[in-house]
Amino acid sequence: KGNGRDLVSYFSPGHDSQRRTTAQLLMHSALREALQRDEFFLEYQPICDTQSTRMVALEALIRWRRADGSIVPPDQFIPMAEQSRLIILIGRWVIARACRDLSALRAAGMPALQVHINMAAPEFLDSELPAQLVAITAAAGVDPRQICLELTESVIMQRIDKALPVMRELARLGFDISLDDFGTGYSSLSRLKALPIASLKIDRLFLRGVPHDGNDCAIVRSIIDLGCNMNLRVIAEGVEQDAHLGFLRQFGCTLVQGYLPGRPMRLADLMAAHGDPARLPAPVPIPAFH
Ligand code: C2E
Ligand code: MG
Ligand code: MG
Ligand code: MG
């Protein structure tokens, strides 16, 4: 089933998909135990304003600390969790923890920030999501406008018939939606214009070639223009170098995320930095880019 439901596979002893099934079962029970044992934790990566140089939002990123102390990154377990309803349980845990952390930040006197939360297709398309989001935020005393749900193009476009009404409902309730990894999926521009989204995130793939690769530069500039002209906030991901920041500032991208503004960090470290660990270097006279 992991390969899609409408496929027939032939069994042979030691068949590759058979081994994968066993591995999947093991992973599935390990993830279920991880939830019970509270082995997941969140790190927060700052999203900064290139003009004010301040942190304006955070992206919550899940990690798994295994019993042996090793840390497993999300790419190594989220795809597995997505094969079952486990992803919904993990996703709801993420929302609840992020809301609790938002309250803690407010109690510590930090300015109100928006938290971005990543969502896989099954969590987003679960019919109980809107009601549960409302309940979780209300219980934590968090304003829905402080929550931004990050969806990839494929999550939205694969089931656009189901996704669009959910997006509209969430927008009506005050939640923001951001299009993650923009440019790597297959959304059509005609669809894009109909989406009730507040922002889009330029995939970090494109930043890698900035400023030396002419095509990457053209793509990044075009996405910035597209987003701005559609009144969306545009967030560049994977900002690692001063040259990236200079380029983005020059071409009007006001929000950045990446190792240069700040790495993902634990809540305690965020609080220790008094809410502003991620001061960007101030704008400098901009070098010429072509
Ligand atoms: P994403 O949403 O695109 O998150 C950005 C990823 O890029 C994060 O990887 C982050 O640590 C990494 N990153 C940030 N700045 C830089 C940079 O300057 N250079 C480079 N090379 N990488 C950078 P991470 O934390 O390993 O997460 C990977 C993916 O896992 C995320 O991609 C997201 O799709 C998924 N994910 C993370 N947390 C959750 C979650 O709570 N729920 C779900 N469903 N998915 C999640
Ligand atoms: Mg994301
Ligand atoms: Mg992304
Ligand atoms: Mg991603």
PDB file of C-alpha atoms in Angstrom, residues 34-168:
ATOM      1  CA  ALA A  34       7.835   7.705  20.856  1.00  0.00           C
ATOM      2  CA  LEU A  35       4.557   9.583  21.278  1.00  0.00           C
ATOM      3  CA  GLN A  36       3.732   7.717  24.468  1.00  0.00           C
ATOM      4  CA  ARG A  37       7.216   8.279  25.882  1.00  0.00           C
ATOM      5  CA  ASP A  38       7.219  11.953  24.922  1.00  0.00           C
ATOM      6  CA  GLU A  39      10.351  11.584  22.790  1.00  0.00           C
ATOM      7  CA  PHE A  40       9.418  14.242  20.224  1.00  0.00           C
ATOM      8  CA  PHE A  41      10.499  17.825  20.675  1.00  0.00           C
ATOM      9  CA  LEU A  42      10.320  21.035  18.706  1.00  0.00           C
ATOM     10  CA  GLU A  43      12.991  23.422  17.586  1.00  0.00           C
ATOM     11  CA  TYR A  44      12.151  26.904  16.400  1.00  0.00           C
ATOM     12  CA  GLN A  45      13.842  28.670  13.537  1.00  0.00           C
ATOM     13  CA  PRO A  46      13.519  32.448  13.272  1.00  0.00           C
ATOM     14  CA  ILE A  47      11.962  34.201  10.288  1.00  0.00           C
ATOM     15  CA  CYS A  48      13.388  37.709  10.077  1.00  0.00           C
ATOM     16  CA  ASP A  49      12.426  40.995   8.485  1.00  0.00           C
ATOM     17  CA  THR A  50      15.221  42.190   6.217  1.00  0.00           C
ATOM     18  CA  GLN A  51      14.333  45.861   6.809  1.00  0.00           C
ATOM     19  CA  SER A  52      13.931  46.024  10.580  1.00  0.00           C
ATOM     20  CA  THR A  53      16.458  43.137  10.941  1.00  0.00           C
ATOM     21  CA  ARG A  54      14.183  41.662  13.625  1.00  0.00           C
ATOM     22  CA  MET A  55      12.678  38.250  14.137  1.00  0.00           C
ATOM     23  CA  VAL A  56       8.972  38.373  13.256  1.00  0.00           C
ATOM     24  CA  ALA A  57       7.971  34.704  13.263  1.00  0.00           C
ATOM     25  CA  LEU A  58       9.175  31.199  14.054  1.00  0.00           C
ATOM     26  CA  GLU A  59       8.914  27.914  12.223  1.00  0.00           C
ATOM     27  CA  ALA A  60       8.336  24.904  14.465  1.00  0.00           C
ATOM     28  CA  LEU A  61      10.395  21.881  13.345  1.00  0.00           C
ATOM     29  CA  ILE A  62       9.912  18.473  14.928  1.00  0.00           C
ATOM     30  CA  ARG A  63      12.740  16.170  16.023  1.00  0.00           C
ATOM     31  CA  TRP A  64      12.776  12.769  17.695  1.00  0.00           C
ATOM     32  CA  ARG A  65      15.161  11.971  20.499  1.00  0.00           C
ATOM     33  CA  ARG A  66      15.462   8.184  20.623  1.00  0.00           C
ATOM     34  CA  ALA A  67      16.083   6.262  23.829  1.00  0.00           C
ATOM     35  CA  ASP A  68      19.778   5.913  22.894  1.00  0.00           C
ATOM     36  CA  GLY A  69      20.063   9.715  22.766  1.00  0.00           C
ATOM     37  CA  SER A  70      20.333   9.991  18.983  1.00  0.00           C
ATOM     38  CA  ILE A  71      18.305  12.727  17.297  1.00  0.00           C
ATOM     39  CA  VAL A  72      16.272  11.760  14.238  1.00  0.00           C
ATOM     40  CA  PRO A  73      15.408  14.563  11.761  1.00  0.00           C
ATOM     41  CA  PRO A  74      11.833  14.802  10.438  1.00  0.00           C
ATOM     42  CA  ASP A  75      12.662  13.687   6.897  1.00  0.00           C
ATOM     43  CA  GLN A  76      13.541  10.288   8.395  1.00  0.00           C
ATOM     44  CA  PHE A  77      10.246   9.618  10.165  1.00  0.00           C
ATOM     45  CA  ILE A  78       7.496  11.999   8.971  1.00  0.00           C
ATOM     46  CA  PRO A  79       7.127  10.234   5.574  1.00  0.00           C
ATOM     47  CA  MET A  80       6.679   6.938   7.456  1.00  0.00           C
ATOM     48  CA  ALA A  81       4.185   8.464   9.876  1.00  0.00           C
ATOM     49  CA  GLU A  82       2.247   9.790   6.871  1.00  0.00           C
ATOM     50  CA  GLN A  83       1.441   6.215   5.865  1.00  0.00           C
ATOM     51  CA  SER A  84      -0.998   5.921   8.745  1.00  0.00           C
ATOM     52  CA  ARG A  85      -3.157   8.000  11.045  1.00  0.00           C
ATOM     53  CA  LEU A  86      -0.155   8.298  13.333  1.00  0.00           C
ATOM     54  CA  ILE A  87       0.751  11.482  11.470  1.00  0.00           C
ATOM     55  CA  ILE A  88      -2.473  13.018  12.751  1.00  0.00           C
ATOM     56  CA  LEU A  89      -1.577  12.231  16.357  1.00  0.00           C
ATOM     57  CA  ILE A  90       1.954  13.567  15.873  1.00  0.00           C
ATOM     58  CA  GLY A  91       0.622  16.648  14.094  1.00  0.00           C
ATOM     59  CA  ARG A  92      -1.845  17.442  16.863  1.00  0.00           C
ATOM     60  CA  TRP A  93       0.975  17.046  19.387  1.00  0.00           C
ATOM     61  CA  VAL A  94       2.993  19.595  17.390  1.00  0.00           C
ATOM     62  CA  ILE A  95       0.115  22.084  17.358  1.00  0.00           C
ATOM     63  CA  ALA A  96      -0.506  21.704  21.088  1.00  0.00           C
ATOM     64  CA  ARG A  97       3.168  22.024  21.984  1.00  0.00           C
ATOM     65  CA  ALA A  98       3.658  25.056  19.735  1.00  0.00           C
ATOM     66  CA  CYS A  99       0.640  26.775  21.337  1.00  0.00           C
ATOM     67  CA  ARG A 100       1.919  25.990  24.812  1.00  0.00           C
ATOM     68  CA  ASP A 101       5.318  27.408  23.854  1.00  0.00           C
ATOM     69  CA  LEU A 102       3.677  30.542  22.451  1.00  0.00           C
ATOM     70  CA  SER A 103       1.997  31.102  25.821  1.00  0.00           C
ATOM     71  CA  ALA A 104       5.320  30.573  27.565  1.00  0.00           C
ATOM     72  CA  LEU A 105       6.992  33.132  25.303  1.00  0.00           C
ATOM     73  CA  ARG A 106       4.251  35.635  26.061  1.00  0.00           C
ATOM     74  CA  ALA A 107       4.516  34.947  29.801  1.00  0.00           C
ATOM     75  CA  ALA A 108       8.261  35.632  29.493  1.00  0.00           C
ATOM     76  CA  GLY A 109       7.441  39.066  28.109  1.00  0.00           C
ATOM     77  CA  MET A 110       8.464  38.398  24.537  1.00  0.00           C
ATOM     78  CA  PRO A 111       6.728  40.199  21.705  1.00  0.00           C
ATOM     79  CA  ALA A 112       3.884  38.286  20.069  1.00  0.00           C
ATOM     80  CA  LEU A 113       5.242  36.182  17.245  1.00  0.00           C
ATOM     81  CA  GLN A 114       3.561  34.027  14.680  1.00  0.00           C
ATOM     82  CA  VAL A 115       4.463  30.347  14.700  1.00  0.00           C
ATOM     83  CA  HIS A 116       4.562  28.427  11.423  1.00  0.00           C
ATOM     84  CA  ILE A 117       3.512  24.781  11.668  1.00  0.00           C
ATOM     85  CA  ASN A 118       4.148  22.215   8.916  1.00  0.00           C
ATOM     86  CA  MET A 119       1.254  19.983   7.885  1.00  0.00           C
ATOM     87  CA  ALA A 120       1.216  16.743   5.953  1.00  0.00           C
ATOM     88  CA  ALA A 121      -1.741  15.881   3.729  1.00  0.00           C
ATOM     89  CA  PRO A 122      -3.515  13.453   6.104  1.00  0.00           C
ATOM     90  CA  GLU A 123      -3.448  15.927   8.997  1.00  0.00           C
ATOM     91  CA  PHE A 124      -4.679  18.744   6.836  1.00  0.00           C
ATOM     92  CA  LEU A 125      -7.436  16.749   5.175  1.00  0.00           C
ATOM     93  CA  ASP A 126      -8.685  15.257   8.451  1.00  0.00           C
ATOM     94  CA  SER A 127     -12.184  16.636   8.892  1.00  0.00           C
ATOM     95  CA  GLU A 128     -11.628  17.352  12.580  1.00  0.00           C
ATOM     96  CA  LEU A 129      -8.683  19.696  11.982  1.00  0.00           C
ATOM     97  CA  PRO A 130     -10.530  23.047  12.082  1.00  0.00           C
ATOM     98  CA  ALA A 131     -12.441  22.249  15.279  1.00  0.00           C
ATOM     99  CA  GLN A 132      -9.339  20.845  16.953  1.00  0.00           C
ATOM    100  CA  LEU A 133      -7.242  23.849  15.957  1.00  0.00           C
ATOM    101  CA  VAL A 134      -9.864  26.136  17.466  1.00  0.00           C
ATOM    102  CA  ALA A 135      -9.981  24.056  20.663  1.00  0.00           C
ATOM    103  CA  ILE A 136      -6.203  23.790  21.063  1.00  0.00           C
ATOM    104  CA  THR A 137      -5.531  27.481  20.463  1.00  0.00           C
ATOM    105  CA  ALA A 138      -8.399  28.542  22.753  1.00  0.00           C
ATOM    106  CA  ALA A 139      -7.174  26.267  25.563  1.00  0.00           C
ATOM    107  CA  ALA A 140      -3.697  27.820  25.301  1.00  0.00           C
ATOM    108  CA  GLY A 141      -5.010  31.365  25.009  1.00  0.00           C
ATOM    109  CA  VAL A 142      -3.445  31.756  21.586  1.00  0.00           C
ATOM    110  CA  ASP A 143      -4.992  33.968  18.910  1.00  0.00           C
ATOM    111  CA  PRO A 144      -5.545  32.001  15.652  1.00  0.00           C
ATOM    112  CA  ARG A 145      -3.726  34.794  13.821  1.00  0.00           C
ATOM    113  CA  GLN A 146      -0.585  33.699  15.642  1.00  0.00           C
ATOM    114  CA  ILE A 147      -0.707  30.367  13.834  1.00  0.00           C
ATOM    115  CA  CYS A 148       0.424  29.938  10.240  1.00  0.00           C
ATOM    116  CA  LEU A 149      -0.026  26.507   8.686  1.00  0.00           C
ATOM    117  CA  GLU A 150       2.598  25.564   6.111  1.00  0.00           C
ATOM    118  CA  LEU A 151       1.355  23.407   3.250  1.00  0.00           C
ATOM    119  CA  THR A 152       3.302  22.290   0.219  1.00  0.00           C
ATOM    120  CA  GLU A 153       1.952  22.630  -3.269  1.00  0.00           C
ATOM    121  CA  SER A 154       1.538  18.867  -3.570  1.00  0.00           C
ATOM    122  CA  VAL A 155      -0.529  18.666  -0.374  1.00  0.00           C
ATOM    123  CA  ILE A 156      -2.900  21.269  -1.771  1.00  0.00           C
ATOM    124  CA  MET A 157      -2.954  20.313  -5.426  1.00  0.00           C
ATOM    125  CA  GLN A 158      -3.258  16.529  -5.078  1.00  0.00           C
ATOM    126  CA  ARG A 159      -6.668  16.942  -3.491  1.00  0.00           C
ATOM    127  CA  ILE A 160      -7.571  20.477  -4.491  1.00  0.00           C
ATOM    128  CA  ASP A 161     -11.288  19.624  -4.299  1.00  0.00           C
ATOM    129  CA  LYS A 162     -10.936  18.699  -0.622  1.00  0.00           C
ATOM    130  CA  ALA A 163      -8.153  21.133   0.280  1.00  0.00           C
ATOM    131  CA  LEU A 164      -9.716  24.354  -0.943  1.00  0.00           C
ATOM    132  CA  PRO A 165     -12.813  24.297   1.316  1.00  0.00           C
ATOM    133  CA  VAL A 166     -10.608  23.465   4.329  1.00  0.00           C
ATOM    134  CA  MET A 167      -8.283  26.347   3.485  1.00  0.00           C
ATOM    135  CA  ARG A 168     -11.227  28.732   3.216  1.00  0.00           C
TER     136      ARG A 168
END
